[in-house]
XYZ file of C-alpha atoms in Angstrom:
427
model
C 32.631 55.261 24.622
C 36.425 54.962 24.959
C 38.785 57.699 26.284
C 41.963 58.407 24.242
C 44.772 60.823 25.283
C 46.483 63.088 22.739
C 49.446 65.444 23.438
C 49.623 68.798 21.630
C 52.878 70.466 22.679
C 52.792 70.533 26.464
C 49.004 70.153 26.650
C 47.355 66.810 27.194
C 43.806 66.541 25.876
C 41.297 63.753 26.429
C 39.077 62.849 23.492
C 36.149 60.474 23.665
C 35.739 58.216 20.647
C 32.896 55.894 19.857
C 33.540 52.184 20.117
C 31.652 50.083 17.558
C 28.999 48.021 19.238
C 29.441 44.281 19.090
C 27.456 42.795 16.233
C 24.195 41.188 17.293
C 24.460 37.397 17.206
C 22.847 35.841 14.169
C 19.705 33.824 14.850
C 20.218 30.070 14.713
C 19.647 28.606 11.251
C 16.217 27.033 10.707
C 17.925 23.797 9.684
C 21.330 22.231 10.083
C 22.997 19.632 7.927
C 22.204 16.090 9.010
C 24.868 13.410 8.927
C 23.116 10.736 6.869
C 26.004 8.278 6.735
C 25.638 4.962 8.474
C 23.075 2.209 8.542
C 20.286 4.221 10.165
C 19.501 5.947 6.860
C 20.504 3.116 4.513
C 17.775 1.422 2.492
C 17.500 -2.256 1.645
C 15.708 -2.963 -1.628
C 13.528 -6.062 -1.983
C 11.597 -7.145 -5.075
C 8.225 -8.744 -4.445
C 8.308 -12.228 -6.015
C 4.538 -12.373 -6.639
C 2.967 -9.402 -8.374
C -0.014 -10.633 -10.371
C -3.495 -11.468 -9.075
C -5.205 -14.616 -10.396
C -5.897 -14.185 -14.133
C -9.113 -16.170 -13.814
C -10.530 -13.504 -11.527
C -8.866 -10.268 -12.657
C -8.169 -8.477 -15.908
C -5.503 -5.753 -16.375
C -6.885 -2.249 -16.961
C -3.868 -0.026 -16.219
C -3.963 3.642 -15.380
C -6.561 4.434 -18.053
C -8.934 1.887 -16.559
C -8.576 3.494 -13.146
C -9.308 6.944 -14.570
C -12.348 6.026 -16.664
C -15.694 4.258 -16.375
C -19.225 5.082 -15.304
C -18.776 3.651 -11.811
C -16.635 6.540 -10.569
C -17.627 9.285 -8.111
C -17.777 12.962 -9.043
C -15.812 15.571 -7.132
C -17.241 19.025 -6.524
C -15.857 22.124 -8.198
C -15.321 25.436 -6.437
C -18.567 26.737 -7.954
C -20.659 24.092 -6.208
C -22.341 25.470 -3.056
C -21.204 22.530 -0.945
C -17.613 22.996 -2.077
C -17.821 26.752 -1.572
C -18.685 26.018 2.056
C -15.249 24.411 2.443
C -13.413 27.551 1.307
C -12.286 28.350 4.855
C -9.993 25.337 4.689
C -8.114 26.790 1.709
C -5.127 29.134 1.975
C -6.176 32.641 2.931
C -6.771 35.326 0.241
C -3.127 36.379 0.511
C -2.274 33.059 -1.185
C -4.813 32.717 -4.027
C -5.567 29.211 -5.260
C -5.361 28.409 -8.972
C -7.631 25.351 -8.610
C -9.801 23.956 -5.835
C -11.955 20.839 -5.593
C -13.895 19.052 -2.875
C -14.709 15.425 -2.207
C -18.273 14.160 -2.267
C -20.430 14.391 0.847
C -19.659 10.869 2.096
C -15.882 11.273 1.930
C -16.038 14.714 3.548
C -16.883 13.018 6.814
C -18.615 14.687 9.728
C -16.991 16.710 12.464
C -16.878 15.431 16.042
C -15.156 12.431 17.603
C -18.545 10.812 18.171
C -18.940 10.632 14.379
C -15.668 8.837 13.689
C -17.462 5.596 12.874
C -19.485 7.285 10.113
C -16.524 7.875 7.792
C -13.229 6.724 9.286
C -11.202 7.161 6.069
C -8.935 10.242 6.168
C -6.938 11.719 3.210
C -3.162 11.846 3.664
C -0.712 11.540 0.745
C -0.782 13.221 -2.667
C 0.972 12.676 -5.988
C 0.178 14.177 -9.387
C 0.889 13.234 -12.974
C 2.465 16.682 -13.235
C 5.397 15.321 -11.236
C 5.338 11.867 -12.842
C 5.673 13.238 -16.373
C 6.556 16.767 -17.479
C 3.662 16.546 -19.957
C 1.268 16.069 -17.049
C -0.116 12.878 -18.641
C 0.794 9.609 -16.867
C 2.572 6.772 -18.655
C 0.026 4.894 -20.858
C -2.623 7.393 -19.773
C -4.811 9.951 -21.555
C -5.797 12.299 -18.729
C -4.135 14.467 -16.119
C -4.381 12.748 -12.762
C -3.883 12.965 -9.027
C -3.529 10.074 -6.595
C -4.576 10.548 -2.969
C -3.951 8.002 -0.213
C -6.606 7.533 2.467
C -5.960 5.800 5.780
C -8.515 4.083 8.032
C -8.221 5.543 11.513
C -11.284 4.435 13.436
C -10.243 2.653 16.631
C -13.212 3.746 18.732
C -16.090 1.505 19.733
C -19.113 2.114 17.511
C -21.570 4.198 19.605
C -24.454 2.984 17.420
C -23.972 -0.726 18.071
C -22.660 -0.244 21.629
C -24.257 2.969 22.942
C -24.065 2.030 26.620
C -21.173 0.601 28.622
C -19.084 -0.222 25.565
C -16.214 -2.656 26.039
C -12.622 -1.438 25.596
C -11.994 -0.085 22.090
C -11.661 -2.832 19.505
C -9.582 -2.113 16.437
C -11.328 -2.583 13.125
C -9.677 -5.107 10.799
C -8.869 -2.241 8.458
C -7.210 -0.094 11.101
C -4.319 1.703 9.403
C -5.232 0.167 6.087
C -4.655 2.323 3.009
C -6.587 2.846 -0.210
C -5.843 5.136 -3.147
C -8.186 7.573 -4.867
C -7.284 7.884 -8.562
C -8.628 11.293 -9.624
C -9.143 12.202 -13.283
C -8.442 15.943 -13.206
C -10.001 16.465 -16.639
C -13.511 15.257 -15.761
C -13.106 15.502 -11.940
C -14.211 11.981 -11.136
C -12.379 9.402 -9.039
C -12.387 5.784 -7.979
C -10.669 3.878 -5.219
C -7.946 1.338 -5.954
C -6.632 -0.926 -3.206
C -2.843 -1.309 -2.845
C -2.147 -4.970 -2.136
C 0.623 -7.514 -1.856
C 0.279 -10.952 -3.412
C 1.379 -14.070 -1.536
C 2.826 -17.255 -3.044
C -0.653 -18.766 -3.362
C -1.823 -15.801 -5.421
C -3.949 -14.458 -2.579
C -4.163 -10.682 -2.411
C -3.816 -8.991 0.940
C -4.294 -5.344 1.772
C -1.380 -3.033 2.536
C -1.310 -1.538 6.020
C 0.409 1.576 7.348
C -0.402 5.256 7.343
C 0.245 6.095 3.678
C 1.285 9.580 4.756
C 3.166 10.505 1.583
C 3.163 9.693 -2.137
C 5.583 10.412 -4.976
C 5.036 9.533 -8.650
C 7.961 9.119 -11.032
C 7.378 7.790 -14.532
C 5.054 4.783 -14.156
C 5.973 4.103 -10.526
C 4.158 5.249 -7.406
C 6.191 5.473 -4.175
C 4.330 5.404 -0.851
C 5.843 6.063 2.560
C 5.476 3.044 4.822
C 5.214 3.191 8.586
C 5.404 0.489 11.192
C 1.733 0.436 12.223
C 0.624 -2.803 10.554
C -1.158 -3.862 13.766
C 0.384 -7.334 13.613
C -0.939 -8.041 10.120
C 1.235 -10.177 7.799
C 3.056 -8.751 4.816
C 6.474 -8.311 3.211
C 8.586 -6.693 5.943
C 5.389 -5.760 7.759
C 5.974 -3.344 10.586
C 9.194 -1.935 9.168
C 9.480 1.696 8.083
C 10.416 2.395 4.491
C 8.913 2.915 1.042
C 6.531 0.723 -0.973
C 6.499 0.854 -4.763
C 3.689 0.182 -7.246
C 3.547 0.155 -11.048
C 0.574 2.231 -12.245
C 0.569 0.284 -15.525
C -0.382 -2.813 -13.527
C -3.830 -2.023 -12.155
C -6.346 -4.880 -12.239
C -10.132 -5.102 -12.101
C -12.185 -8.023 -10.842
C -13.941 -9.527 -13.842
C -17.293 -10.045 -12.159
C -17.413 -6.440 -10.955
C -17.513 -7.491 -7.308
C -14.815 -7.818 -4.711
C -15.671 -4.926 -2.418
C -12.456 -3.101 -1.594
C -10.664 -5.538 -3.910
C -12.635 -4.601 -7.040
C -9.633 -2.602 -8.339
C -6.204 -3.568 -7.060
C -2.637 -2.296 -7.432
C -0.057 -4.950 -6.415
C 3.213 -3.931 -4.777
C 6.210 -4.667 -7.026
C 9.069 -3.850 -4.648
C 9.770 -2.119 -1.376
C 12.601 -0.469 0.525
C 13.237 -1.115 4.199
C 14.824 1.608 6.296
C 17.724 0.935 8.620
C 15.916 2.916 11.298
C 14.897 6.272 9.825
C 11.187 7.077 9.677
C 9.316 7.719 6.449
C 6.142 9.622 7.260
C 6.060 11.499 3.934
C 7.888 11.487 0.593
C 8.090 13.703 -2.494
C 9.759 13.751 -5.898
C 12.321 16.443 -6.742
C 13.083 16.689 -10.476
C 15.381 19.691 -10.030
C 17.921 18.372 -7.547
C 21.582 18.494 -8.541
C 22.670 15.252 -10.142
C 19.212 14.230 -11.285
C 15.821 13.370 -9.852
C 15.642 12.385 -6.207
C 13.201 11.223 -3.574
C 12.935 13.249 -0.371
C 11.441 11.752 2.778
C 11.315 12.551 6.449
C 9.863 12.010 9.891
C 6.902 13.427 11.769
C 7.793 14.971 15.129
C 5.015 16.408 17.254
C 5.721 19.552 19.248
C 2.686 18.764 21.413
C 3.910 15.411 22.683
C 7.687 15.885 22.614
C 7.717 19.405 24.022
C 10.292 20.359 21.408
C 10.154 22.504 18.293
C 13.210 20.796 16.792
C 14.183 17.354 15.584
C 12.375 17.034 12.256
C 14.643 15.167 9.843
C 14.550 15.218 6.040
C 16.726 13.058 3.772
C 17.350 12.878 0.010
C 17.964 9.732 -2.071
C 19.040 9.766 -5.723
C 17.387 7.639 -8.372
C 19.470 5.142 -10.326
C 18.536 3.069 -13.356
C 14.946 1.980 -14.006
C 13.526 4.333 -11.355
C 15.294 2.451 -8.587
C 16.464 4.304 -5.500
C 20.098 4.363 -4.498
C 20.456 2.787 -1.084
C 22.335 5.594 0.657
C 21.108 9.187 0.951
C 23.155 12.088 -0.394
C 21.812 14.910 1.760
C 19.949 15.494 4.975
C 18.667 18.305 7.161
C 17.446 18.573 10.737
C 15.345 21.338 12.241
C 16.696 23.390 15.141
C 15.071 25.296 17.993
C 14.037 28.596 16.402
C 14.549 32.054 17.850
C 10.827 32.629 17.268
C 8.504 29.725 18.093
C 6.331 30.710 15.156
C 9.195 29.729 12.832
C 9.401 26.174 14.156
C 9.728 23.414 11.570
C 7.758 20.817 13.486
C 4.598 18.716 13.147
C 5.500 18.266 9.471
C 2.855 16.554 7.332
C 4.547 16.870 3.948
C 7.681 18.246 2.287
C 8.226 19.190 -1.334
C 11.804 19.691 -2.460
C 12.663 21.786 -5.514
C 16.429 21.844 -5.842
C 17.828 23.888 -2.965
C 14.383 24.918 -1.711
C 12.261 22.933 0.737
C 8.548 23.571 1.279
C 6.975 22.358 4.539
C 3.294 21.676 5.278
C 2.756 21.616 9.042
C -0.114 20.941 11.407
C -0.750 23.005 14.507
C 0.995 21.052 17.249
C 1.682 23.517 20.054
C 2.504 26.338 17.622
C -0.311 27.629 15.360
C -2.702 26.624 12.635
C -2.238 27.173 8.884
C 1.546 26.835 8.969
C 3.758 26.686 5.896
C 7.476 27.378 5.548
C 9.893 27.870 2.683
C 13.524 27.064 3.470
C 16.437 27.903 1.193
C 19.277 25.451 1.793
C 21.674 26.337 -1.021
C 25.286 27.397 -0.425
C 26.833 27.782 3.019
C 24.626 27.117 6.020
C 25.119 30.737 7.102
C 23.251 31.752 3.929
C 20.230 29.518 4.468
C 16.898 31.289 4.695
C 13.464 30.665 6.134
C 10.122 32.253 5.332
C 7.245 31.246 7.599
C 3.575 31.990 7.086
C 0.305 31.330 8.885
C -2.110 32.070 6.047
C -1.979 28.549 4.595
C -4.669 25.875 4.457
C -6.318 24.358 7.520
C -4.874 20.963 8.558
C -2.712 20.564 5.440
C -1.180 17.252 4.430
C 1.070 16.186 1.547
C 2.550 18.311 -1.274
C 3.187 17.750 -4.998
C 4.847 20.033 -7.539
C 3.297 20.212 -11.016
C 6.385 21.159 -12.967
C 4.977 22.261 -16.335
C 2.535 24.760 -14.795
C 4.740 25.699 -11.823
C 1.952 24.929 -9.353
C 2.172 23.446 -5.892
C -0.679 21.037 -5.112
C -1.841 20.059 -1.650
C -4.853 18.790 0.285
C -6.455 19.019 3.713
C -7.706 16.312 6.082
C -10.223 17.934 8.450
C -13.717 16.462 8.543
C -16.083 18.649 6.481
C -13.023 20.670 5.418
C -11.432 18.375 2.830
C -10.183 20.158 -0.272
C -7.711 19.409 -3.054
C -6.091 22.583 -4.375
C -3.154 24.206 -6.131
C -1.339 27.534 -5.876
C 1.098 29.188 -8.249
C 4.658 29.014 -6.977
C 5.031 32.745 -7.615
C 2.456 33.354 -4.867
C 4.893 31.840 -2.348
C 7.775 34.214 -3.015
């Protein structure tokens, strides 16, 4: 209160008047603008000079060949008892799923570190034909499709072959290798296709890296590339960036053999980062100025002790689906007022114009995390909606534009599901 003196004739009276309380300080914004100028975020584009496997051994089959054939594996629908057992991995009932599918028993894996050698492939990135084409049918294709990247993560000594006194862990030759599951969403069957690079002698070599994010635009598939090539050779091996494949150029070994190399998808070009990490990517068809690719880094709250520092950057597309070298926008997460609102441990981001959707793993915060950030207008107007009723150990994201559905997947052993939710359920 504040005392004020008033004089009425010869009488002085004291009157107490209320003083407006100082406005409570606004909470810090969930994100701040990131200065993306300079070489750190600049991309260098390189076209792969050799893109075709030997014609004597391989025949082109394209996207339709990858999505058809009797040698594919069936996925399980939500009505299958084994798939129903994975329902706990899906978003909670407050976020109903519009579709849900499970992988077969082998690719589900088995829980427990001691079982890592049984199925060391782990699902990571996701792209759908609903982002590639507004019709939902891929270029030169006949069926709706999803592409899921799987990374090989087994670095432990095999307890079966070395049960006692095992030597120091020996990395498998496929450690941090990547393969792609091409899923036909109309008959719910899939096959694996190996992303490769072709050397000057026509020899195909597997792509390494984590494959943490996929984006599909027209006929081209974009895959985030990390530095963990484990010393293996390759075009700009060990450098972070983005690797690009043409889904019209999928080849099959004529004799039906080849192991992992039975179906191959050669790299056609790649982008090398000036220093920024690319742990995930997504396609945004609704960004101002045209379609764009959004990528970002993974920052663990468990190991860094910080809930801030996640960076996301946006690159425009130019002619012929090529990326412009310099980004046009960027954001960086801040330390939140409430730890539960932290944008950290990010596994995938989907951008839709001025809205960013974040899939996050637990870190030192909580499980089942998902956030929606509005970044339109002035930074003081940016918004954040956090939830903890999402899927368990979620990974990448993909927006199916025609049906307004957000697709995602989970990575936990025995809890691997591919699912979609209506965007209206996230409001």
